[in-house]
CSV table of C-alpha atoms in Angstrom, one decimal:
chain,number,residue,atom,x,y,z
A,1,ARG,CA,132.1,103.6,341.5
A,2,LYS,CA,133.7,100.2,342.2
A,3,SER,CA,134.6,98.6,339.0
A,4,ILE,CA,132.6,95.4,339.0
A,5,SER,CA,134.0,94.5,335.0
A,6,ARG,CA,135.3,91.2,334.4
A,7,ALA,CA,135.4,91.2,330.8
A,8,ILE,CA,137.0,94.6,329.8
A,9,LYS,CA,138.2,95.6,326.0
A,10,ILE,CA,140.7,98.2,327.2
A,11,CYS,CA,143.4,99.7,324.6
A,12,GLU,CA,142.0,97.2,321.1
A,13,SER,CA,138.7,98.2,321.7
A,14,LEU,CA,138.7,101.8,321.9
A,15,ARG,CA,141.0,101.7,318.8
A,16,ASN,CA,139.4,99.6,317.0
A,17,ASN,CA,135.5,99.4,318.2
A,18,PRO,CA,134.2,102.8,319.0
A,19,LYS,CA,131.2,100.4,320.9
A,20,GLY,CA,133.3,98.4,322.7
A,21,TYR,CA,132.8,100.2,325.9
A,22,VAL,CA,134.8,99.5,329.1
A,23,ASP,CA,134.9,100.0,333.1
A,24,ARG,CA,136.3,104.1,332.6
A,25,TYR,CA,139.1,103.6,335.9
A,26,LYS,CA,140.7,100.7,333.5
A,27,ALA,CA,141.0,102.3,330.6
A,28,TYR,CA,141.8,105.8,332.1
A,29,GLY,CA,145.0,104.0,333.5
A,30,LYS,CA,145.9,102.1,330.1
A,31,ILE,CA,144.8,105.4,328.4
A,32,ARG,CA,147.9,107.1,330.6
A,33,GLU,CA,150.0,104.9,328.8
A,34,CYS,CA,149.3,105.4,325.1
A,35,ASN,CA,150.7,107.9,323.1
A,36,ASN,CA,149.4,111.6,322.9
A,37,GLN,CA,146.9,111.1,320.1
A,38,TYR,CA,145.5,107.9,321.4
A,39,ARG,CA,144.8,109.8,324.7
A,40,TYR,CA,143.0,112.6,323.8
A,41,ASN,CA,140.9,110.2,321.4
A,42,ALA,CA,140.1,108.3,323.8
A,43,ARG,CA,139.4,110.3,326.7
A,44,LYS,CA,137.1,112.3,324.1
A,45,MET,CA,135.3,109.6,323.4
A,46,PHE,CA,134.4,108.5,326.8
A,47,GLU,CA,133.8,112.2,327.5
A,48,GLY,CA,132.1,112.8,325.3
A,49,GLY,CA,128.9,110.5,325.5
A,50,LEU,CA,129.8,106.4,325.6
A,51,LEU,CA,129.4,107.3,329.7
A,52,ASN,CA,126.0,108.5,328.9
A,53,MET,CA,124.1,106.9,326.8
A,54,LYS,CA,120.5,105.9,327.1
A,55,ILE,CA,119.3,102.5,327.7
A,56,GLU,CA,115.8,102.3,327.2
A,57,ALA,CA,115.5,98.6,327.0
A,58,ILE,CA,117.0,95.8,329.5
A,59,ILE,CA,116.7,92.4,327.3
A,60,THR,CA,118.0,89.2,329.0
A,61,ASP,CA,118.5,85.7,327.8
A,62,MET,CA,116.5,83.1,329.8
A,63,ASP,CA,118.3,79.4,330.2
A,64,GLY,CA,121.1,79.9,331.8
A,65,THR,CA,120.8,83.5,332.6
A,66,LEU,CA,117.5,84.1,333.8
A,67,VAL,CA,117.2,80.7,335.8
A,68,GLN,CA,119.3,77.9,336.9
A,69,TYR,CA,117.8,74.5,336.2
A,70,GLU,CA,120.3,71.2,337.9
A,71,ASN,CA,121.7,68.3,336.2
A,72,SER,CA,122.1,70.3,332.9
A,73,ASP,CA,124.8,71.6,331.3
A,74,TYR,CA,123.3,74.4,329.8
A,75,LYS,CA,121.2,75.0,333.0
A,76,SER,CA,117.9,75.1,330.1
A,77,SER,CA,114.3,74.3,330.9
A,78,TRP,CA,114.8,71.6,327.7
A,79,ASP,CA,117.0,69.6,329.9
A,80,ALA,CA,114.6,70.1,332.9
A,81,ILE,CA,112.0,68.3,330.9
A,82,GLY,CA,113.9,66.0,329.8
A,83,ASN,CA,115.1,64.9,333.0
A,84,ARG,CA,111.2,64.4,334.1
A,85,LEU,CA,110.8,61.9,331.3
A,86,THR,CA,111.7,58.1,331.7
A,87,GLY,CA,112.7,55.3,329.0
A,88,TRP,CA,113.0,55.4,326.0
A,89,ARG,CA,112.0,58.5,325.8
A,90,LYS,CA,114.1,60.1,328.1
A,91,ASP,CA,116.7,58.4,325.8
A,92,GLN,CA,116.0,59.6,323.1
A,93,TRP,CA,115.2,63.5,324.4
A,94,PHE,CA,119.0,63.3,325.1
A,95,LEU,CA,120.2,61.7,321.7
A,96,ASN,CA,118.3,64.9,320.0
A,97,LEU,CA,120.5,66.8,321.4
A,98,ASP,CA,124.0,64.9,320.9
A,99,ILE,CA,122.8,64.6,317.1
A,100,TYR,CA,121.3,68.3,316.7
A,101,TYR,CA,121.9,70.6,319.1
A,102,LYS,CA,125.4,71.8,318.2
A,103,GLU,CA,124.5,72.1,314.5
A,104,LYS,CA,122.7,75.6,314.0
A,105,ASP,CA,121.2,74.8,310.6
A,106,ARG,CA,119.4,72.0,312.5
A,107,LEU,CA,117.7,73.5,315.5
A,108,THR,CA,114.3,73.8,314.1
A,109,GLU,CA,114.4,69.9,313.7
A,110,TRP,CA,115.9,69.1,317.1
A,111,SER,CA,112.9,71.1,318.9
A,112,GLU,CA,110.5,69.4,316.4
A,113,ALA,CA,111.9,66.0,317.5
A,114,ASN,CA,111.6,67.0,321.1
A,115,ALA,CA,107.8,68.2,320.9
A,116,ILE,CA,106.9,64.9,319.1
A,117,LEU,CA,108.6,62.9,322.0
A,118,LEU,CA,105.6,65.0,324.1
A,119,LYS,CA,103.1,63.9,322.2
A,120,GLY,CA,100.2,62.6,324.3
A,121,LEU,CA,102.1,63.6,327.5
A,122,GLU,CA,100.2,65.7,330.3
A,123,VAL,CA,100.8,69.9,330.5
A,124,GLU,CA,100.4,69.7,333.8
A,125,LYS,CA,103.1,67.2,334.5
A,126,ILE,CA,105.8,69.0,332.6
A,127,ARG,CA,104.7,72.0,334.3
A,128,ASN,CA,105.5,70.7,337.1
A,129,ALA,CA,109.2,69.9,336.1
A,130,LEU,CA,109.7,73.2,335.6
A,131,LEU,CA,107.9,75.3,338.2
A,132,PRO,CA,108.5,76.9,340.2
A,133,VAL,CA,111.3,79.1,338.4
A,134,PRO,CA,114.9,78.6,340.1
A,135,TYR,CA,115.7,82.1,339.1
A,136,SER,CA,119.5,83.2,339.3
A,137,LYS,CA,121.1,85.3,341.9
A,138,GLY,CA,119.4,88.7,341.9
A,139,VAL,CA,117.2,88.5,339.5
A,140,LYS,CA,113.9,88.6,341.6
A,141,ASP,CA,115.4,91.8,343.6
A,142,PHE,CA,116.8,93.5,340.1
A,143,PHE,CA,113.2,93.3,338.2
A,144,LYS,CA,110.9,94.1,340.9
A,145,ASN,CA,112.8,97.4,341.4
A,146,PRO,CA,109.8,99.8,341.2
A,147,SER,CA,112.1,102.7,339.8
A,148,ARG,CA,113.6,100.8,336.5
A,149,LEU,CA,111.8,102.5,333.5
A,150,GLU,CA,113.3,100.6,330.6
A,151,VAL,CA,111.2,98.2,328.7
A,152,THR,CA,112.9,94.4,329.9
A,153,GLY,CA,112.5,91.7,328.1
A,154,ILE,CA,113.0,87.7,327.6
A,155,LEU,CA,114.2,86.8,324.2
A,156,SER,CA,115.0,83.0,324.9
A,157,GLY,CA,114.8,79.6,322.6
A,158,GLY,CA,113.8,78.2,325.9
A,159,ILE,CA,110.4,76.8,326.8
A,160,SER,CA,107.4,79.2,327.4
A,161,ILE,CA,105.8,77.6,329.9
A,162,VAL,CA,109.2,79.1,332.4
A,163,ALA,CA,109.3,82.6,330.1
A,164,ASP,CA,105.7,83.1,330.3
A,165,GLU,CA,105.8,82.5,334.4
A,166,ILE,CA,108.5,84.6,334.6
A,167,LYS,CA,107.3,87.7,332.3
A,168,ASN,CA,104.1,87.6,334.7
A,169,GLU,CA,105.9,87.5,338.3
A,170,LEU,CA,108.7,89.7,336.6
A,171,ASP,CA,105.7,91.8,335.1
A,172,MET,CA,108.2,92.6,332.3
A,173,TYR,CA,107.0,93.7,329.1
A,174,PHE,CA,107.4,90.9,326.7
A,175,ALA,CA,108.5,87.2,326.5
A,176,LEU,CA,109.6,85.4,323.7
A,177,SER,CA,110.7,81.4,323.4
A,178,CYS,CA,109.9,78.8,321.5
A,179,SER,CA,106.5,77.7,322.4
A,180,LEU,CA,104.7,73.9,322.6
A,181,GLY,CA,101.4,73.2,321.4
A,182,THR,CA,99.0,71.9,323.1
A,183,GLU,CA,95.6,70.4,323.0
A,184,ASN,CA,93.1,69.5,325.5
A,185,GLY,CA,96.0,69.7,328.4
A,186,TYR,CA,97.9,67.2,326.3
A,187,PHE,CA,100.9,68.2,323.9
A,188,ASN,CA,99.6,67.7,320.3
A,189,GLY,CA,103.4,67.3,318.8
A,190,GLU,CA,103.6,70.8,317.9
A,191,VAL,CA,106.1,73.6,318.0
A,192,ASP,CA,106.5,77.6,317.5
A,193,VAL,CA,110.0,77.4,317.6
A,194,LEU,CA,112.7,80.6,318.1
A,195,ASP,CA,115.5,80.2,316.3
A,196,MET,CA,118.6,81.1,319.3
A,197,TRP,CA,121.3,81.7,316.8
A,198,LYS,CA,119.3,84.0,315.2
A,199,LYS,CA,118.4,85.9,318.2
A,200,HIS,CA,119.5,89.6,317.1
A,201,GLU,CA,116.6,89.7,313.7
A,202,VAL,CA,114.0,88.6,316.6
A,203,LEU,CA,114.5,91.4,318.7
A,204,GLU,CA,115.8,93.9,316.5
A,205,ASP,CA,112.2,93.4,314.3
A,206,VAL,CA,109.8,93.7,317.4
A,207,LEU,CA,111.5,96.7,319.4
A,208,LYS,CA,111.1,98.1,316.2
A,209,LYS,CA,108.2,97.8,315.5
A,210,ASP,CA,106.6,97.5,319.1
A,211,TYR,CA,108.8,100.0,321.2
A,212,ASN,CA,110.7,102.5,318.6
A,213,ILE,CA,113.8,101.2,320.4
A,214,SER,CA,117.3,101.0,318.5
A,215,MET,CA,119.8,98.0,319.7
A,216,GLU,CA,121.8,100.5,320.1
A,217,ASN,CA,120.0,101.8,323.0
A,218,VAL,CA,119.7,98.1,324.5
A,219,CYS,CA,121.1,96.6,327.5
A,220,TYR,CA,121.5,92.9,326.8
A,221,ILE,CA,122.7,89.5,329.2
A,222,GLY,CA,123.1,86.5,327.8
A,223,ASP,CA,125.5,83.4,328.8
A,224,HIS,CA,126.5,81.2,325.9
A,225,ASP,CA,127.3,81.9,321.9
A,226,ASN,CA,124.2,82.1,320.7
A,227,ASP,CA,123.7,85.6,322.6
A,228,ILE,CA,127.0,86.9,320.9
A,229,SER,CA,125.1,88.1,317.7
A,230,VAL,CA,123.1,90.2,320.0
A,231,PHE,CA,126.4,91.7,322.2
A,232,ARG,CA,127.4,92.6,318.8
A,233,ARG,CA,124.3,94.7,317.8
A,234,ALA,CA,123.1,96.2,321.4
A,235,GLY,CA,124.7,99.2,322.6
A,236,LEU,CA,125.9,97.7,325.8
A,237,SER,CA,125.9,93.9,326.4
A,238,ILE,CA,126.8,92.1,329.5
A,239,ALA,CA,127.8,88.1,330.0
A,240,PHE,CA,125.8,86.7,333.1
A,241,ASP,CA,127.4,83.5,334.1
A,242,PRO,CA,129.4,82.9,330.8
A,243,LYS,CA,129.9,79.3,329.4
A,244,THR,CA,132.1,79.6,327.3
A,245,GLN,CA,135.5,82.3,327.1
A,246,LYS,CA,133.9,83.4,323.4
A,247,THR,CA,131.2,84.8,325.2
A,248,ILE,CA,133.2,86.7,327.6
A,249,ASP,CA,135.4,88.2,325.1
A,250,ASN,CA,132.3,89.4,322.8
A,251,SER,CA,130.6,91.1,326.1
A,252,ASN,CA,130.9,94.5,327.8
A,253,HIS,CA,130.8,93.0,331.3
A,254,THR,CA,131.0,89.9,333.1
A,255,ILE,CA,128.4,89.0,336.0
A,256,TYR,CA,127.7,86.2,338.0
A,257,ASP,CA,124.4,88.5,340.3
A,258,PHE,CA,122.4,90.3,338.9
A,259,LYS,CA,122.8,92.8,341.7
A,260,ASP,CA,125.7,94.1,339.7
A,261,VAL,CA,123.1,94.8,336.3
A,262,ARG,CA,122.2,98.3,338.3
A,263,GLU,CA,125.9,98.9,339.1
A,264,ILE,CA,126.8,98.7,335.4
A,265,LEU,CA,123.7,100.7,335.0
A,266,GLY,CA,124.9,103.4,336.7
A,267,ILE,CA,128.2,103.3,335.0
A,268,TYR,CA,126.5,104.1,331.6
A,269,SER,CA,124.6,107.1,332.9
A,270,THR,CA,126.4,109.2,334.8
């Protein structure tokens, strides 16, 4: 098969990290350059199961991965809402981003501060800022493939209005995200937060309780540093249009079109 890996962990990943799956063609080339014992051990890893792991779930981040909102550094649903606001609300929305977002322990404060800014606004107007879903390249074709048998789901710190719409449109099993509280068609200033820096804890719990799936049988797709905790636990990790070098370095593959996910899965199921 044609190689589509852009983030290859070659010699050191094989030597130090048995779960650091790599592209087999480039790896074999490097294996030939190593000593006999290393060559034997590495080849044994490849032919002894790493390329035959069973992927039982395909889970993906949403903002910047499944969707691409314009006028946003993070391509996010939160920013899409902020861009629809006007006046002092809009100013405060993006000020909140500067104040809270990069401090991991203040993520809940950030979400709650934004939810308060939306209090009293019509839900439908915000829905119109978010929908229709601006899918990333190849997403709809990949997830609408009727031959897919894996559990599919969304794990995101983004807005549930979008996550739930995607779940329904692409017939996914679940969507975990931040849910803004509403009453009688208006936002009530409350929010149920999914901590984007603790995604691995949320996912492990859901997969174990609801589907009896372990993380070693998961393919996870994300785009930013907050996905790395899941990358490190998933059997197969894919960075989609990664926003940082750190994201690339902690993934097994890097892609820019979801059609490439199918080819990657084919490599590891042969």
